[in-house]
Coordinates of C-alpha atoms in Angstrom, one line a residue:
M1 CA 5.4 6.0 -24.1
S2 CA 5.2 6.8 -20.3
K3 CA 6.6 9.9 -18.6
Y4 CA 9.4 7.6 -17.0
D5 CA 11.0 6.7 -20.5
P6 CA 12.7 9.9 -21.2
L7 CA 14.3 9.6 -17.6
I8 CA 15.8 6.3 -18.3
H9 CA 18.0 7.7 -20.9
E10 CA 19.0 10.7 -18.5
F11 CA 20.1 8.4 -15.7
L12 CA 21.5 5.8 -17.8
V13 CA 23.9 8.7 -19.6
R14 CA 24.7 9.9 -16.1
N15 CA 25.4 6.5 -14.0
K16 CA 26.4 4.4 -17.1
K17 CA 24.0 1.6 -16.2
I18 CA 20.4 0.8 -15.1
A19 CA 18.4 -2.3 -14.4
L20 CA 14.7 -2.5 -15.2
E21 CA 12.6 -5.1 -13.6
K22 CA 11.7 -8.2 -15.4
I23 CA 13.7 -7.0 -18.4
G24 CA 17.4 -6.7 -17.7
E25 CA 20.3 -4.5 -17.3
F26 CA 21.9 -1.8 -19.6
L27 CA 25.4 -1.0 -19.5
V28 CA 27.1 1.9 -21.5
S29 CA 30.5 0.6 -23.0
S30 CA 33.3 2.5 -24.0
E31 CA 33.0 1.6 -27.8
S32 CA 30.5 3.5 -30.3
V33 CA 28.0 2.3 -32.7
S34 CA 26.3 4.0 -36.0
V35 CA 22.4 4.2 -36.2
D36 CA 20.7 5.8 -39.1
S37 CA 18.9 9.5 -37.8
N38 CA 16.6 11.5 -40.6
G39 CA 19.1 9.5 -43.4
N40 CA 22.3 10.5 -41.5
S41 CA 24.7 8.2 -40.0
V42 CA 25.1 9.1 -36.3
S43 CA 28.0 7.9 -34.0
I44 CA 26.6 7.2 -30.3
P45 CA 28.0 5.3 -27.5
Q46 CA 27.1 1.1 -27.6
V47 CA 24.9 0.0 -25.0
E48 CA 25.0 -3.3 -23.9
F49 CA 22.0 -5.5 -22.7
K50 CA 22.0 -8.5 -20.3
Y51 CA 18.6 -9.8 -20.2
S52 CA 17.2 -11.6 -17.0
R53 CA 13.8 -11.9 -15.7
R54 CA 15.1 -11.8 -12.3
T55 CA 16.4 -8.4 -12.4
E56 CA 15.0 -5.8 -9.9
T57 CA 14.8 -1.9 -11.1
S58 CA 17.7 -0.4 -9.7
P59 CA 16.9 1.3 -6.3
E60 CA 19.2 4.3 -7.3
F61 CA 16.6 5.1 -10.3
I62 CA 13.5 4.9 -7.9
E63 CA 15.0 7.6 -5.7
Y64 CA 16.0 9.7 -9.0
L65 CA 12.3 9.3 -10.2
A66 CA 11.5 10.2 -6.7
N67 CA 13.4 13.2 -6.4
H68 CA 12.4 14.2 -10.1
F69 CA 8.8 14.2 -9.5
S70 CA 9.0 15.3 -5.7
K71 CA 6.7 12.0 -4.6
T72 CA 7.7 9.4 -2.0
T73 CA 9.6 6.6 -3.1
M74 CA 6.9 3.9 -2.3
L75 CA 4.7 5.8 -4.5
I76 CA 7.2 6.0 -7.2
E77 CA 8.5 2.4 -7.1
A78 CA 4.8 1.3 -7.4
D79 CA 3.8 3.5 -10.3
F80 CA 6.9 2.6 -12.5
A81 CA 6.5 -1.1 -11.6
S82 CA 2.9 -0.4 -13.2
A83 CA 4.3 1.0 -16.2
L84 CA 6.9 -1.6 -16.6
E85 CA 4.4 -4.1 -16.5
Q86 CA 2.6 -2.8 -19.1
A87 CA 5.6 -2.5 -21.1
R88 CA 6.2 -6.2 -20.7
Q89 CA 2.8 -6.9 -21.7
Y90 CA 3.3 -4.9 -24.7
I91 CA 6.5 -6.7 -25.4
N92 CA 4.8 -10.2 -24.5
I93 CA 2.3 -9.7 -27.5
G94 CA 4.8 -9.1 -30.4
K95 CA 5.3 -5.5 -30.2
S96 CA 8.4 -3.7 -29.7
Y97 CA 9.2 -1.3 -26.8
A98 CA 10.9 1.8 -27.9
I99 CA 12.9 3.8 -24.9
P100 CA 13.5 7.2 -26.5
Q101 CA 17.1 7.7 -27.1
V102 CA 18.5 4.3 -25.7
G103 CA 16.7 1.6 -28.4
I104 CA 14.2 -0.8 -28.9
I105 CA 13.2 -4.1 -26.7
S106 CA 11.5 -6.9 -28.2
M107 CA 11.0 -10.6 -27.9
T108 CA 12.7 -13.5 -29.9
K109 CA 11.4 -16.5 -30.9
T110 CA 12.4 -18.3 -28.0
G111 CA 10.6 -15.9 -25.6
E112 CA 13.5 -14.0 -24.3
Y113 CA 13.9 -10.1 -24.5
E114 CA 16.4 -8.3 -27.1
F115 CA 17.9 -5.1 -27.4
T116 CA 18.6 -2.8 -30.7
Q117 CA 20.1 0.6 -30.6
H118 CA 17.8 2.0 -33.5
A119 CA 17.0 5.1 -35.5
T120 CA 13.2 4.8 -34.3
A121 CA 14.2 5.7 -30.7
Y122 CA 15.8 8.8 -31.8
K123 CA 12.6 10.4 -33.1
T124 CA 12.3 12.3 -30.1
E125 CA 15.8 14.2 -30.6
E126 CA 14.7 14.6 -34.5
K127 CA 11.4 16.6 -33.6
Q128 CA 13.1 18.9 -31.2
Q129 CA 15.9 19.7 -33.5
S130 CA 13.4 20.2 -36.1
R131 CA 11.5 22.4 -33.7
Q132 CA 14.6 24.6 -33.3
H133 CA 14.5 25.7 -37.3
A134 CA 10.5 26.1 -37.2
P135 CA 9.4 30.2 -37.5
E136 CA 9.2 31.2 -33.7
S137 CA 5.8 32.9 -34.3
V138 CA 4.7 29.5 -35.4
L139 CA 5.8 27.9 -32.5
E140 CA 4.2 30.1 -30.0
D141 CA 0.7 30.0 -31.8
R142 CA 1.0 26.3 -31.5
A143 CA 2.0 26.6 -27.9
R144 CA -0.9 29.1 -27.1
S145 CA -3.6 26.7 -29.1
K146 CA -2.4 23.8 -27.4
K147 CA -2.4 25.1 -24.0
G148 CA -5.9 26.3 -24.5
I149 CA -7.3 23.0 -25.7
T150 CA -5.4 21.3 -22.9
A151 CA -6.8 23.4 -20.3
I152 CA -10.2 22.8 -21.3
A153 CA -10.0 19.1 -21.7
V154 CA -8.7 18.9 -18.4
V155 CA -11.7 21.0 -16.6
I156 CA -13.8 18.6 -18.3
I157 CA -12.6 15.3 -17.2
L158 CA -12.0 16.8 -13.5
L159 CA -15.7 17.7 -13.8
I160 CA -16.8 14.2 -15.1
L161 CA -14.8 12.4 -12.6
A162 CA -15.6 14.7 -9.8
G163 CA -19.3 14.1 -10.0
A164 CA -19.5 10.6 -11.2
G165 CA -16.9 9.4 -9.0
W166 CA -16.9 11.4 -5.9
G167 CA -19.9 9.6 -4.6
A168 CA -18.5 6.0 -4.6
Y169 CA -15.1 7.1 -3.6
S170 CA -16.6 9.0 -0.5
Y171 CA -18.5 6.2 0.3
F172 CA -15.6 3.4 0.5
S173 CA -13.2 5.9 1.6
G174 CA -15.0 7.1 4.7
K175 CA -16.0 3.3 5.9
N176 CA -12.1 2.5 6.1
K177 CA -12.1 4.3 9.6
N178 CA -15.2 2.7 10.8
T179 CA -14.6 -1.1 9.5
D180 CA -14.4 -3.6 11.9
T181 CA -12.9 -6.3 9.8
V182 CA -9.8 -7.2 9.5
D183 CA -8.4 -7.7 5.7
S184 CA -4.9 -8.1 3.8
T185 CA -2.5 -5.5 3.7
A186 CA 0.1 -4.4 1.2
S187 CA 3.1 -5.8 3.7
A188 CA 1.1 -9.3 3.9
P189 CA 2.0 -12.0 1.8
P190 CA -0.5 -12.9 -0.6
V191 CA -3.4 -15.3 0.6
T192 CA -3.7 -19.0 -1.5
D193 CA -7.3 -19.7 -1.9
T194 CA -8.6 -22.4 -4.2
T195 CA -12.3 -22.0 -3.1
H196 CA -14.8 -20.1 -4.6
H197 CA -15.2 -16.7 -3.1
T198 CA -18.8 -15.8 -1.8
P199 CA -20.0 -12.2 -0.7
D200 CA -19.7 -11.5 3.1
S201 CA -23.0 -11.2 4.6
T202 CA -21.7 -10.8 8.2
S203 CA -20.0 -7.5 8.1
S204 CA -22.0 -4.1 8.6
V205 CA -20.6 -0.8 7.9
K206 CA -21.9 2.6 8.5
P207 CA -22.5 4.8 5.2
A208 CA -20.9 8.2 4.9
D209 CA -22.5 11.5 5.1
N210 CA -23.1 13.2 1.7
A211 CA -22.3 10.1 -0.4
I212 CA -24.3 7.2 -0.5
P213 CA -27.9 6.8 1.0
P214 CA -28.0 4.6 4.4
V215 CA -28.3 1.1 3.8
A216 CA -31.9 0.2 4.7
N217 CA -32.2 -1.8 8.1
N218 CA -34.0 -4.7 6.6
T219 CA -30.9 -6.8 5.7
K220 CA -32.9 -7.9 2.7
D221 CA -32.5 -4.8 1.0
S222 CA -28.6 -4.9 1.7
M223 CA -25.7 -6.9 1.1
T224 CA -22.1 -7.3 1.4
L225 CA -20.2 -7.0 -2.0
R226 CA -17.0 -7.2 -3.5
F227 CA -16.2 -4.6 -6.4
V228 CA -13.4 -5.8 -8.3
F229 CA -11.4 -3.4 -10.2
E230 CA -8.0 -5.3 -11.4
T231 CA -7.1 -8.7 -11.7
T232 CA -3.4 -9.7 -12.1
S233 CA -1.2 -12.9 -12.1
S234 CA 1.7 -10.3 -10.7
G235 CA 1.7 -10.9 -6.8
D236 CA 4.2 -7.6 -6.7
R237 CA 1.4 -6.2 -9.0
A238 CA -1.3 -6.8 -6.4
R239 CA 1.1 -5.8 -3.1
S240 CA 2.3 -2.6 -4.5
R241 CA -1.0 -1.5 -6.1
T242 CA -2.9 -2.2 -3.0
A243 CA -0.1 -0.2 -0.9
Q244 CA -0.5 2.7 -3.0
L245 CA -4.3 2.6 -3.1
R246 CA -4.0 2.6 1.0
S247 CA -1.8 5.6 0.7
F248 CA -4.5 7.6 -0.9
G249 CA -7.1 6.9 1.5
D250 CA -8.7 4.2 -0.4
P251 CA -9.7 0.9 1.4
A252 CA -8.2 -1.6 -1.0
H253 CA -7.7 -5.3 -0.4
Y254 CA -6.8 -8.5 -2.4
D255 CA -6.6 -12.0 -2.5
S256 CA -5.5 -15.0 -4.6
T257 CA -6.8 -18.1 -6.1
I258 CA -5.0 -20.8 -7.9
S259 CA -6.1 -22.8 -10.9
N260 CA -4.3 -25.2 -13.0
G261 CA -1.1 -24.2 -11.2
D262 CA -1.6 -20.5 -12.2
T263 CA -2.0 -17.9 -9.1
S264 CA -4.5 -15.4 -10.2
Y265 CA -5.0 -12.0 -7.4
K266 CA -8.0 -9.8 -7.3
L267 CA -7.8 -6.3 -6.1
F268 CA -11.2 -4.9 -4.8
L269 CA -13.2 -2.9 -2.5
R270 CA -15.4 -4.2 -0.1
N271 CA -18.5 -2.8 1.9
R272 CA -22.4 -3.4 3.0
V273 CA -24.4 -1.5 0.4
A274 CA -27.9 -0.8 -0.5
I275 CA -29.0 -3.4 -3.5
A276 CA -30.7 -0.7 -5.2
D277 CA -27.1 1.5 -5.5
T278 CA -24.7 -1.3 -6.6
A279 CA -25.1 -0.6 -10.5
R280 CA -24.5 3.1 -9.5
I281 CA -21.4 2.7 -7.4
R282 CA -19.9 0.3 -9.9
D283 CA -20.6 2.7 -12.4
S284 CA -18.7 5.6 -10.4
L285 CA -15.8 3.3 -9.3
Q286 CA -15.2 2.5 -12.9
L287 CA -14.8 6.2 -14.0
Y288 CA -12.5 6.6 -10.7
F289 CA -10.5 3.6 -11.6
Q290 CA -10.7 4.1 -15.3
R291 CA -11.1 0.3 -15.8
K292 CA -14.1 -2.2 -15.9
V293 CA -15.4 -2.9 -12.2
T294 CA -17.2 -6.2 -11.5
I295 CA -19.6 -7.1 -8.7
Q296 CA -18.9 -10.3 -6.7

C-alpha cells in the first residue's frame, strides 16, 4: 500500500468523486451497501465505479496531495503517477489492489477493471479500533520500541546510501552544468528511434571535484557511456520521471525505440567516464536509484 492510498478515501468522502489515471472514476451515491467487517454487517455509502483506460487523475486530488505533503504539484503528480502505474501492473498480473476503506480493484477475464466494496478494504479501520481497546502501557511500549528500531534503521540506510551513492550522484549532477551536449527534456515529445544505440564517443565532460577521479587524457582509457536505470512502455512515465529527476538536479534523459509496433522508453544518465570506474559508478547508481542499472 502506498502512502497515497488512505488519502484517496479522505478525498472521496469530501468530494464524492475521484478519477484515477487509466483506472476509472469513483462516485459516492446516495444509496448504501452492506459489507462484512469483523463478523458484523456494516452499512456504508455505495461507491459506483466507471472503468476507463482514458481517465486522467483528478487535478483537484493532485492539488490536495500537494497541499498535504507540502510539495510542488509537478513532483506530486509524477510520484503519484508512478504509484498508480505500479498498482496497475499489480492488477494486470492477476492480483487485487485494495484501497483502504474504499474497496478492491481487480481484472476481469476480458481484461477490464472491476471494483468491489469488500471487507478486506476495511482492515485498516478495524486495526485502529482494536488499538483503542488495548492497554495504554502496552501501546506506549510498542510505540517506543518501534520508534527506536525505525530510527536505527533509517540511520544505517542513510549512511550506506550516502557513502556508496554520493560519488556517482555528485559526478553526474556536477556535469549537468558543464555539458555542451543537447538531450531530451521532460517537456519534449518522445523521440522515436528504431536503430541500435551506440555510446557517443565525441562528447567530453570535466569530472566534478571530490567525486570521481579525473578521466585520463588518453581517450583509450575513457569512453562515453549511458547508465540505463529504468525501462518503461509508458511515455508519460518517461517524461514525468525525467522531469522529476531534473528538478532534483540529476541530469536524466530518455529515448525510445520501436519493436514489433511496441514503443519502449529507456531512462538514463550519460557521461564520459574512466573505463576502470564504470563498475563502481554502476554499483553506486544502483544504490542511489534502488534498482538495477545497465551500461550501454
